[in-house]
PDB file of C-alpha atoms in Angstrom:
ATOM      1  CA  UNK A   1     -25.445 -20.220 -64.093  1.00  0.00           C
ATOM      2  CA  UNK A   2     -23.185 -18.095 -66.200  1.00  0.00           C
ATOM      3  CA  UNK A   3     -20.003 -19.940 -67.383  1.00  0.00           C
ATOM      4  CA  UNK A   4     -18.192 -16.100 -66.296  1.00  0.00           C
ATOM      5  CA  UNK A   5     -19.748 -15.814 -63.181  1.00  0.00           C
ATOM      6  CA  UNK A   6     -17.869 -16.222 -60.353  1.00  0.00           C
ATOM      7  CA  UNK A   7     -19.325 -17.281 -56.884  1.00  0.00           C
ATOM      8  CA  UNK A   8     -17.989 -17.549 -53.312  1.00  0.00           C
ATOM      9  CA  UNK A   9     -19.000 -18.933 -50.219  1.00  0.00           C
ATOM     10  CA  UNK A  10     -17.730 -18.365 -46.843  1.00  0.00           C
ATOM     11  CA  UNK A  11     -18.357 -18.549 -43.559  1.00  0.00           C
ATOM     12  CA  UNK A  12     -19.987 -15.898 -41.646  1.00  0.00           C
ATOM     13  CA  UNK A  13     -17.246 -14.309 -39.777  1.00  0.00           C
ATOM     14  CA  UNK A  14     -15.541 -11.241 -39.568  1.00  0.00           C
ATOM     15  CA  UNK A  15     -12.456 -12.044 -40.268  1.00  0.00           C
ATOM     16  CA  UNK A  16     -13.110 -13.369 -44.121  1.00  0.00           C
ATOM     17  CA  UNK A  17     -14.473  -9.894 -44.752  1.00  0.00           C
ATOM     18  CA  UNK A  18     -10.957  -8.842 -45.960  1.00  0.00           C
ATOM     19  CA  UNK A  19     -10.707 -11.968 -48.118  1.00  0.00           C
ATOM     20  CA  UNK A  20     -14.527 -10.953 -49.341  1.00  0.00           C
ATOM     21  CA  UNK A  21     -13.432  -7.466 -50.369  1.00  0.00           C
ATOM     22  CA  UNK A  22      -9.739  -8.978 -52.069  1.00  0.00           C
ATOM     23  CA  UNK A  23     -11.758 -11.516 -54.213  1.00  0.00           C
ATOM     24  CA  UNK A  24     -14.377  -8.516 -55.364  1.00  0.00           C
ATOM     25  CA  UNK A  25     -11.783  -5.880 -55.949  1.00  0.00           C
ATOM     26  CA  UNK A  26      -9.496  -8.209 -57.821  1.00  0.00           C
ATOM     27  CA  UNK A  27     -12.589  -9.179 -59.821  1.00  0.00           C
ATOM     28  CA  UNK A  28     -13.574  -5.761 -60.471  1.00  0.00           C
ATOM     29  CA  UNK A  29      -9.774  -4.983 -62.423  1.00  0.00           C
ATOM     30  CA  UNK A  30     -11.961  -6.813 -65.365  1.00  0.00           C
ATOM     31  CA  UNK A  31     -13.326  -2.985 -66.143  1.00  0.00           C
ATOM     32  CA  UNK A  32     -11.951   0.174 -65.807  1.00  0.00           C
ATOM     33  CA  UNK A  33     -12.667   1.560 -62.616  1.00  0.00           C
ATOM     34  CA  UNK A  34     -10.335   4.296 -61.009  1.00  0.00           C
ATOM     35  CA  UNK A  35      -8.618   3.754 -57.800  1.00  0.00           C
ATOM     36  CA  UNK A  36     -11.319   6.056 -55.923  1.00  0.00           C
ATOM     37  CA  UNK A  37     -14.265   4.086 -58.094  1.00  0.00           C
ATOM     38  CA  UNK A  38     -12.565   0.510 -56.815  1.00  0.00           C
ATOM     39  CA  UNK A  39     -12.123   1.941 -53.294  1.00  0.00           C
ATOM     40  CA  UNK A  40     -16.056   2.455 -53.051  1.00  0.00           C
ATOM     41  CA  UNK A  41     -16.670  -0.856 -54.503  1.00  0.00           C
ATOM     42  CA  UNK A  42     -14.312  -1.878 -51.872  1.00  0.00           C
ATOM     43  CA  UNK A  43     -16.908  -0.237 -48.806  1.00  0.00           C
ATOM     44  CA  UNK A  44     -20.041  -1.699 -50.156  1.00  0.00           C
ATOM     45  CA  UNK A  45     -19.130  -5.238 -50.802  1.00  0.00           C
ATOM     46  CA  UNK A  46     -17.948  -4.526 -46.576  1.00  0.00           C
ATOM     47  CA  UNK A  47     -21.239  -3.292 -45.917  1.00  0.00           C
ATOM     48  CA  UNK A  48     -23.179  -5.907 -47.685  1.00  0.00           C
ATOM     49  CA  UNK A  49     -21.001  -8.499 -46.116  1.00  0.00           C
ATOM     50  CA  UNK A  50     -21.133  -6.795 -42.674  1.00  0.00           C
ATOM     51  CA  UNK A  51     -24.904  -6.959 -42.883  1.00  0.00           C
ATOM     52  CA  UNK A  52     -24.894 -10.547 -43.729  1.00  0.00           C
ATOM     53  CA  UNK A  53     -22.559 -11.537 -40.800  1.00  0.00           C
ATOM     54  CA  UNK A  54     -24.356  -9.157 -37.973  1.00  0.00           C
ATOM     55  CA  UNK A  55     -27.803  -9.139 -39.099  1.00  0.00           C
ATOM     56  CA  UNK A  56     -28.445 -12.187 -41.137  1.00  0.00           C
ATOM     57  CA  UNK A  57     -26.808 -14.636 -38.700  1.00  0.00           C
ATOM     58  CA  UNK A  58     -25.889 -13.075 -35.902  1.00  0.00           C
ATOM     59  CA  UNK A  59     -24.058 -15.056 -33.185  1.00  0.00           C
ATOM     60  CA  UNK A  60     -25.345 -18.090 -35.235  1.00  0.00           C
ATOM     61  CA  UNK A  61     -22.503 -19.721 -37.989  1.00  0.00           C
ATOM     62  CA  UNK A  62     -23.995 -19.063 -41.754  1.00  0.00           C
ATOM     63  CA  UNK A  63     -22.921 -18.973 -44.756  1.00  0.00           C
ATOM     64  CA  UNK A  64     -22.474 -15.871 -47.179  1.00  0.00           C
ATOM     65  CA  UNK A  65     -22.341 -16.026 -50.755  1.00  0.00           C
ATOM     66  CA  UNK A  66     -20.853 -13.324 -52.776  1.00  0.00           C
ATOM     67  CA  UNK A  67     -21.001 -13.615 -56.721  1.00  0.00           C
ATOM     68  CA  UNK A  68     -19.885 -11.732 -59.190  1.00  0.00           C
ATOM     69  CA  UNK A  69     -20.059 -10.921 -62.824  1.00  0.00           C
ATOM     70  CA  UNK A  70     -19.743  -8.351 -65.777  1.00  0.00           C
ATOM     71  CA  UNK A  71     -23.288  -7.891 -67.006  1.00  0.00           C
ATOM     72  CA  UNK A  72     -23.463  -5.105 -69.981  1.00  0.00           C
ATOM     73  CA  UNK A  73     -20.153  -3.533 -68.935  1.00  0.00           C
ATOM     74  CA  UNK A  74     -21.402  -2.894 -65.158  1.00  0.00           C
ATOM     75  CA  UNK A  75     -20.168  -4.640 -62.255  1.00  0.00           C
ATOM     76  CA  UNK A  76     -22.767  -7.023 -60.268  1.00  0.00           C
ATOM     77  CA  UNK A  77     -21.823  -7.915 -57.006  1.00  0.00           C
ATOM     78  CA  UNK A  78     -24.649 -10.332 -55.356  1.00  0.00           C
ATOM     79  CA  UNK A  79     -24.400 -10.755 -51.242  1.00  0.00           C
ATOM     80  CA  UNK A  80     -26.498 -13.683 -50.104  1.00  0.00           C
ATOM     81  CA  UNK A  81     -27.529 -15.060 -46.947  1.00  0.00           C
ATOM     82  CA  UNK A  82     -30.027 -17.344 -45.749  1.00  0.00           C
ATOM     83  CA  UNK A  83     -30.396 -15.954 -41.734  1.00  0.00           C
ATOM     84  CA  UNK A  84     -33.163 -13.914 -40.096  1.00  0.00           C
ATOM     85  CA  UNK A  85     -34.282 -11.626 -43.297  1.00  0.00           C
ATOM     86  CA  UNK A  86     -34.884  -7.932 -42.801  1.00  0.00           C
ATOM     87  CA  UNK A  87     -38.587  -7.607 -41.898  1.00  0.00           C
ATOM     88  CA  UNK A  88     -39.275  -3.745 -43.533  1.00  0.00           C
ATOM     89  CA  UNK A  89     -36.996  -3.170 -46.129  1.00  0.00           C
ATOM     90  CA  UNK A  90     -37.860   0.304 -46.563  1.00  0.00           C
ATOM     91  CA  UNK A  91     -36.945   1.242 -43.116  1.00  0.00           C
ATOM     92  CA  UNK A  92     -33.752  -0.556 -42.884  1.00  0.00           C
ATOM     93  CA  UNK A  93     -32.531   1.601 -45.922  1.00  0.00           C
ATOM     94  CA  UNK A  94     -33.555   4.853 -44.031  1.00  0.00           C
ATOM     95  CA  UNK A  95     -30.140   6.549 -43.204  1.00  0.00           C
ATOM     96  CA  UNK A  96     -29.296   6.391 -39.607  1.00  0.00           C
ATOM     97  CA  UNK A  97     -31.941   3.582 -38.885  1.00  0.00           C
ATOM     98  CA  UNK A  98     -30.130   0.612 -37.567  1.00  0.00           C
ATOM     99  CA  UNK A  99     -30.725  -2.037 -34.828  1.00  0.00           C
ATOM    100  CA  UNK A 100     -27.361  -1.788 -33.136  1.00  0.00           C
ATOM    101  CA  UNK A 101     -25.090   1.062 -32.598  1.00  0.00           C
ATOM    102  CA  UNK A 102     -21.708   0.056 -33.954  1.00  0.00           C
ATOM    103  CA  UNK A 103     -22.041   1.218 -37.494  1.00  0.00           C
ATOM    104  CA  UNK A 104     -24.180   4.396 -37.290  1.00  0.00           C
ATOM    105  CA  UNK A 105     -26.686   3.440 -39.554  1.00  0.00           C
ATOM    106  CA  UNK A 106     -24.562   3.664 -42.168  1.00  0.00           C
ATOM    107  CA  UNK A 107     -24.320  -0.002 -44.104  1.00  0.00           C
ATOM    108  CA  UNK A 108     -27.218   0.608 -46.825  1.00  0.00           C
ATOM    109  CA  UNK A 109     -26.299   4.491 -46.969  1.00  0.00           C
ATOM    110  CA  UNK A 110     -22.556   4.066 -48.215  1.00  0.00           C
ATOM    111  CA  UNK A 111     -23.951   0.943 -50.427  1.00  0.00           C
ATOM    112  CA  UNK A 112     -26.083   3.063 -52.418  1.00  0.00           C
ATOM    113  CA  UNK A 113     -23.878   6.254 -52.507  1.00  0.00           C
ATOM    114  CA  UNK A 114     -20.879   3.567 -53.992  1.00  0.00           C
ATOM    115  CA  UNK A 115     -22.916   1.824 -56.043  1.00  0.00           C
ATOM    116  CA  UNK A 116     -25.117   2.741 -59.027  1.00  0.00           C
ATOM    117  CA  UNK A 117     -27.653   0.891 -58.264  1.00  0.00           C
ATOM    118  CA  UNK A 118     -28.978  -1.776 -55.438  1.00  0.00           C
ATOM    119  CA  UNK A 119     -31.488  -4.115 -54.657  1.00  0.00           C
ATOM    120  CA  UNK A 120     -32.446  -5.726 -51.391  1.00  0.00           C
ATOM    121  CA  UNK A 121     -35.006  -8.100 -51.369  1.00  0.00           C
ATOM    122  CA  UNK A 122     -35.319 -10.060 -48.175  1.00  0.00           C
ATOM    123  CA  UNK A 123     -38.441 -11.923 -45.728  1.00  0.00           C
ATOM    124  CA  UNK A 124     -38.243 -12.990 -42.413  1.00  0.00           C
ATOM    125  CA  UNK A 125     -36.628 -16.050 -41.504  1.00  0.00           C
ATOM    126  CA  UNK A 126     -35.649 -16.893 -45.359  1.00  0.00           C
ATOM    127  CA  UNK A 127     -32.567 -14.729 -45.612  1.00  0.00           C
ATOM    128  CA  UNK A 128     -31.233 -11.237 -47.539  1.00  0.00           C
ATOM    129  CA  UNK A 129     -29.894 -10.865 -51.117  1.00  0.00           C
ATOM    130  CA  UNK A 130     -28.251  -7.848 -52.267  1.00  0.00           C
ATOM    131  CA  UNK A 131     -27.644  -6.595 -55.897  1.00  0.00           C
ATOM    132  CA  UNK A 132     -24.815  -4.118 -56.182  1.00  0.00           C
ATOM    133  CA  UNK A 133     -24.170  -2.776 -59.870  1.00  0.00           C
ATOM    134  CA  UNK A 134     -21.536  -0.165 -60.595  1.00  0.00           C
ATOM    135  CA  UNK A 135     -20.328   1.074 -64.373  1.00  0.00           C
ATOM    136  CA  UNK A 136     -16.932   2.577 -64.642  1.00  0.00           C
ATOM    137  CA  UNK A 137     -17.596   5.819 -65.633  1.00  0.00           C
ATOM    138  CA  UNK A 138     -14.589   6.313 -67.658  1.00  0.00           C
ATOM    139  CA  UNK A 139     -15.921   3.513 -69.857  1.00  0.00           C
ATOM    140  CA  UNK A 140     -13.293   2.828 -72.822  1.00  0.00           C
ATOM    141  CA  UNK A 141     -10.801   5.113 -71.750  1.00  0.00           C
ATOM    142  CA  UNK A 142      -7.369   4.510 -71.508  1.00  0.00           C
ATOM    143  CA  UNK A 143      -5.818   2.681 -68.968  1.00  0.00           C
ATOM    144  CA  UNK A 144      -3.073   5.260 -68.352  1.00  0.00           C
ATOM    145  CA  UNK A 145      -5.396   7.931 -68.235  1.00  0.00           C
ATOM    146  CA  UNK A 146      -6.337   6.625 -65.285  1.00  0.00           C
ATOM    147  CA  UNK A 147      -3.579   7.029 -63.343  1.00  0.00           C
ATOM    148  CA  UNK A 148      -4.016  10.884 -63.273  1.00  0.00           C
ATOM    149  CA  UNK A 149      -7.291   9.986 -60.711  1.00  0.00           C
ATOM    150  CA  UNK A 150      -4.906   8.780 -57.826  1.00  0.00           C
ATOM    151  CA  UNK A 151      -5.861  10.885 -54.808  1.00  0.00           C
ATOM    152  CA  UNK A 152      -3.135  13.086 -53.003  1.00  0.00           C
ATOM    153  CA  UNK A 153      -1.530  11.746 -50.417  1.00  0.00           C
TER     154      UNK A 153
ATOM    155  CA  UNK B   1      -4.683  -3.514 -37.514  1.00  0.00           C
ATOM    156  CA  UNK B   2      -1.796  -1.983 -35.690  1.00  0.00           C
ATOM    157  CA  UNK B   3      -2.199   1.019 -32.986  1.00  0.00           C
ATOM    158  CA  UNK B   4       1.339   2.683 -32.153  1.00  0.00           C
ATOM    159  CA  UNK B   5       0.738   4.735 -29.020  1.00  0.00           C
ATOM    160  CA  UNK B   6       2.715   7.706 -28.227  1.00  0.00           C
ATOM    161  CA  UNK B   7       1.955  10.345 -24.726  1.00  0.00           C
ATOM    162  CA  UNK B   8       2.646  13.759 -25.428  1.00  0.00           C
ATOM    163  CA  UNK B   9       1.494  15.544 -22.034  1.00  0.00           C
ATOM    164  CA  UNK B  10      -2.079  14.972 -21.601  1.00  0.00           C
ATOM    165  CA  UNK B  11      -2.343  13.494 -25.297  1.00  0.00           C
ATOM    166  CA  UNK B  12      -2.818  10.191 -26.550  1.00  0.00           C
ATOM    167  CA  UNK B  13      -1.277  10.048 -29.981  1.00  0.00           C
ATOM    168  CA  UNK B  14      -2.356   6.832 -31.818  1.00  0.00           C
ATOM    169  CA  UNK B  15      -1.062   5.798 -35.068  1.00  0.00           C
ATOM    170  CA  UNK B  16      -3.487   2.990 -36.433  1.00  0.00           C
ATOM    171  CA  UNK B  17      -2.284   0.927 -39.458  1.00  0.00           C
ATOM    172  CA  UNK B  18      -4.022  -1.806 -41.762  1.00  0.00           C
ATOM    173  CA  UNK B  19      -7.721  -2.184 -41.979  1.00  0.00           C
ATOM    174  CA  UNK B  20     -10.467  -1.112 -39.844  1.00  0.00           C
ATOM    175  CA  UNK B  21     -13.735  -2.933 -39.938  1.00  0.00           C
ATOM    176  CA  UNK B  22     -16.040  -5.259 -38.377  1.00  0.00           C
ATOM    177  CA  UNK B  23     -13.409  -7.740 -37.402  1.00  0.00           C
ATOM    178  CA  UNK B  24     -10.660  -5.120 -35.940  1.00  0.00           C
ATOM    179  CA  UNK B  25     -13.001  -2.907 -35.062  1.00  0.00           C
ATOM    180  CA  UNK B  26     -13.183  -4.676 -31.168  1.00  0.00           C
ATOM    181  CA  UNK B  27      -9.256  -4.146 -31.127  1.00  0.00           C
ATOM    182  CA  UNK B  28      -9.515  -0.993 -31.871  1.00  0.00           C
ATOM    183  CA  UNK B  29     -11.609   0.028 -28.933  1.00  0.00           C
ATOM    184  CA  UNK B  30      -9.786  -2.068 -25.996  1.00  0.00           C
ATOM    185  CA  UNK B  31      -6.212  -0.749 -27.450  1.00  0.00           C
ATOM    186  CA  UNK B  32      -7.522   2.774 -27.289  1.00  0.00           C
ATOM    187  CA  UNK B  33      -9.630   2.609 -24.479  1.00  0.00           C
ATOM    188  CA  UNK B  34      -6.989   0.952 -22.613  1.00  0.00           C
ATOM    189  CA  UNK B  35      -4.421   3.788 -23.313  1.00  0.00           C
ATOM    190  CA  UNK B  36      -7.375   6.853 -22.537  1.00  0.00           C
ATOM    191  CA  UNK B  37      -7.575   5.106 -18.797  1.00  0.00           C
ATOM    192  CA  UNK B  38      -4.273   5.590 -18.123  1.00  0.00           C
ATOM    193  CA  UNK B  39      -5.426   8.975 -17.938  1.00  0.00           C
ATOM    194  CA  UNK B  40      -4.601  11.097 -21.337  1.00  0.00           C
ATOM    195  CA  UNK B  41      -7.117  13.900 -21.763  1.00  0.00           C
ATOM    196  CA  UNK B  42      -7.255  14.072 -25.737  1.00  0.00           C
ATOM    197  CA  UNK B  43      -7.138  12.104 -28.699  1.00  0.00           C
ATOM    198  CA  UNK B  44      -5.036  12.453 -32.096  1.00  0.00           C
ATOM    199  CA  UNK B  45      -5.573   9.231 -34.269  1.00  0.00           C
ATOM    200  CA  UNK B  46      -3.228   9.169 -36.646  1.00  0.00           C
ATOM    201  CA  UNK B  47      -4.196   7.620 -40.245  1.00  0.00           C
ATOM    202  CA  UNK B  48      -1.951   7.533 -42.677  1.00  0.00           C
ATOM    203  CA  UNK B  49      -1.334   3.405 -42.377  1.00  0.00           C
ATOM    204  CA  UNK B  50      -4.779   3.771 -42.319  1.00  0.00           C
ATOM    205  CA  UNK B  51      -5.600   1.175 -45.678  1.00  0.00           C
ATOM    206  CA  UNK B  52      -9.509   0.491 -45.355  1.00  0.00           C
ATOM    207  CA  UNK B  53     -12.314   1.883 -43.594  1.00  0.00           C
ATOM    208  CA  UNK B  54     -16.101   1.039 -43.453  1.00  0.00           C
ATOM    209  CA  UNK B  55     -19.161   1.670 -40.868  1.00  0.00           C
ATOM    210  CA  UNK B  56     -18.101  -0.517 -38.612  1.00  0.00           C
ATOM    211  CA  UNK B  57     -14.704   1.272 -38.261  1.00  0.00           C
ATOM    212  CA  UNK B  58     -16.677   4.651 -38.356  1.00  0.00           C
ATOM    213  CA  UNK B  59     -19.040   3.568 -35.589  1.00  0.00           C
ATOM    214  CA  UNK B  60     -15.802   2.412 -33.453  1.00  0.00           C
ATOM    215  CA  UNK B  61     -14.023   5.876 -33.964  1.00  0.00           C
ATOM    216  CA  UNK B  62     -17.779   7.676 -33.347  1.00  0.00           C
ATOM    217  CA  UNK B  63     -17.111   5.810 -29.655  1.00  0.00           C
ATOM    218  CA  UNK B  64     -14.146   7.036 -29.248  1.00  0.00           C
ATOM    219  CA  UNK B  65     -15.292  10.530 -29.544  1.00  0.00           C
ATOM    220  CA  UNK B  66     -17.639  10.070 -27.435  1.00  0.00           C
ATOM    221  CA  UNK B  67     -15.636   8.492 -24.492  1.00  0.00           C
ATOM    222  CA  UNK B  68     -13.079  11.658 -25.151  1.00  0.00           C
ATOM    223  CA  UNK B  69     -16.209  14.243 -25.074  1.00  0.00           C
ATOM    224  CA  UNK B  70     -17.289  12.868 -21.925  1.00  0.00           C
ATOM    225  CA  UNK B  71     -14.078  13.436 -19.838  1.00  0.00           C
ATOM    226  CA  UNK B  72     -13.997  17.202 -21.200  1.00  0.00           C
ATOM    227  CA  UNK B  73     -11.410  16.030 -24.142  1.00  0.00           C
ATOM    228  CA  UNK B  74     -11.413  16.890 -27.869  1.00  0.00           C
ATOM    229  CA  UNK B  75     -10.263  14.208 -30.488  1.00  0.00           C
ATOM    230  CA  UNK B  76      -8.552  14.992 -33.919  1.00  0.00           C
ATOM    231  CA  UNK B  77      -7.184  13.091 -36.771  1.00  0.00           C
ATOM    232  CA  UNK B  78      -3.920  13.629 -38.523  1.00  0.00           C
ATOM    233  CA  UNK B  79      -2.960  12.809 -41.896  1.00  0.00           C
ATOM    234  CA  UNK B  80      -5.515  11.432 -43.584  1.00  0.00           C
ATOM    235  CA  UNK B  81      -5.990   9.703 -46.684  1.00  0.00           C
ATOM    236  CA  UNK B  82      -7.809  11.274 -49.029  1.00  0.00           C
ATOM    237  CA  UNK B  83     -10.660   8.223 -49.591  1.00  0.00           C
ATOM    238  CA  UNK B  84     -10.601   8.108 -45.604  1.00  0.00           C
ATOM    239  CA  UNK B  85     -11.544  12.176 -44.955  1.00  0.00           C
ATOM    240  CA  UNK B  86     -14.298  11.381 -47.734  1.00  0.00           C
ATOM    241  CA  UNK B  87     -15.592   8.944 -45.454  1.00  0.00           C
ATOM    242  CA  UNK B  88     -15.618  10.545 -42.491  1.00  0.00           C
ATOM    243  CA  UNK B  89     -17.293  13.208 -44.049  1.00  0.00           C
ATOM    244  CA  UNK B  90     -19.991  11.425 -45.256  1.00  0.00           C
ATOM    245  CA  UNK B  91     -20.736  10.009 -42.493  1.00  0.00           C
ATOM    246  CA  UNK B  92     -20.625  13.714 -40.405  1.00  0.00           C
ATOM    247  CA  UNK B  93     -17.742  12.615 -38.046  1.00  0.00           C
ATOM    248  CA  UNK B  94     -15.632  15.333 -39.593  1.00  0.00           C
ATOM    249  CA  UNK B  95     -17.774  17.802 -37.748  1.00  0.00           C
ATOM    250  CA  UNK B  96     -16.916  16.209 -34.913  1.00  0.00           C
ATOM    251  CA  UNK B  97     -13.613  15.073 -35.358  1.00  0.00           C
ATOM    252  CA  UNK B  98     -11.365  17.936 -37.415  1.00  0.00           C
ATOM    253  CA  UNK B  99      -8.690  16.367 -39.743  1.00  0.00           C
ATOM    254  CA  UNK B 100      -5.175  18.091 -39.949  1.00  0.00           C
ATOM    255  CA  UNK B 101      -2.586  17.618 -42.973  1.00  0.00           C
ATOM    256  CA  UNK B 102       0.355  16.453 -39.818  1.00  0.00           C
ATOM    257  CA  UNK B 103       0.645  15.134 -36.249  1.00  0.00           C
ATOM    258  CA  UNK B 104       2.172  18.452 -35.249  1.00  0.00           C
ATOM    259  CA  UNK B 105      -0.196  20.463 -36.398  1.00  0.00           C
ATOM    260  CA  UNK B 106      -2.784  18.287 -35.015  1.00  0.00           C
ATOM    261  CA  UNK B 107      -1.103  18.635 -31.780  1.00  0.00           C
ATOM    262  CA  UNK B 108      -1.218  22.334 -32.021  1.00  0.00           C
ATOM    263  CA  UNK B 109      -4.936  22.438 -32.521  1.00  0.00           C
ATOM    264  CA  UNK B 110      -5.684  20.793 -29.551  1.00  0.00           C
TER     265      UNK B 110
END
């Protein structure tokens, strides 16, 4: 493993989806992101999480593991779970497919608007793992510059 | 997640404050849903505490919408953050639920 990665491992329960998002925000100040860019990062790491917690395992106690690391000036966020596995990929991405109604179908959707790029591989009964990677786009700019991005309130 | 609750006539006015996801998202529901039986028509959720959203929170407000639609109601949000009206238009609830700059004008609207 990567002496700069960082990994975390928590139980599968709602409530340490706060903590989930805290750890991969704060971890995320290592690049430049804007507020609106760290806001995003902020959904998909819920999604991914969410997904883990609901889907993966369910009304059964798992663990999630969430790591995290600067590879080639991108942000990778990994979301792993070893519950039920997503039997068709493909369709579970579709927008608006879902197998329960509280999230609209929405979990891969916002993941792959927020993010740059993702990867899902998953099988039945062995689990999920998601790959998240998102650049700053205002790569080597100013800090201060930044500031200017902070959306009206 | 905090819900302040307010009456105005046949209008439940519901400020909602902290984080809305997967593990506040049941709250959310039973405080509202609670409040709409004791027999307010409409809906203005009020955002501006309103510090995180995701599907989960989306899918809880979707419900609410619904349970206002089906007693002849309308439902509007007030004061948005910016990041949070980019979500809900994403997602297509800002057909369904308008967003207004203020509470009164919100109230105005309905």
């Amino acid at each position: 493993m990567d002496a700069e990665r960082v990994v975390v491992e928590f139980p599968s329960k709602p409530e340490n989806l706060a903590l989930a998002r805290v750890i991969a925000t704060a971890f995320a100040t290592r690049l430049e992101f804007t507020v609106s860019e760290t806001e995003e990062i902020s959904v998909a790491v819920s999604e991914a999480v969410s997904n883990a917690i609901i889907h993966g395992y369910g009304e059964d106690p798992g663990v999630v593991r969430m790591e995290l690391a600067v590879v080639d000036g991108a942000l990778e966020i990994t979301v792993i779970d070893r519950g039920r596995g997503i039997p068709d990929v493909e369709r579970a991405r579709q927008p608006a497919y879902t197998t329960c109604e509280d999230r609209m179908g929405l979990g891969f959707v916002f993941m792959e608007s927020f993010m740059d790029e993702l990867s899902v591989s998953s099988a039945p009964g062995r689990g999920t793992t998601v790959v998240m990677r998102k650049r700053p786009e205002r790569e080597g700019r100013d800090r201060a510059a930044t500031r200017e991005r902070l959306p009206e309130q | 997640m905090r819900i302040e609750t307010r009456t105005v006539g046949d209008v439940l006015l519901a400020r909602v404050e902290g984080e809305l996801d997967l593990s506040t998202a049941a709250a959310f529901r039973e405080a509202i849903d609670r409040r709409l039986a004791d027999g307010a028509k409409h809906l203005v959720l009020s955002l501006a505490g309103l510090t995180f959203l995701d599907s989960s929170g989306l899918g809880a407000i979707l419900g609410r919408y619904r349970r206002v639609s089906e007693r002849g109601g309308r439902m509007v949000a007030a004061d948005v953050p910016a990041h949070i009206v980019r979500l809900l238009s994403l997602s297509g609830l800002q057909r369904l639920i308008p967003t207004f700059e203020t509470e009164a004008e919100a109230l105005q609207n309905l």
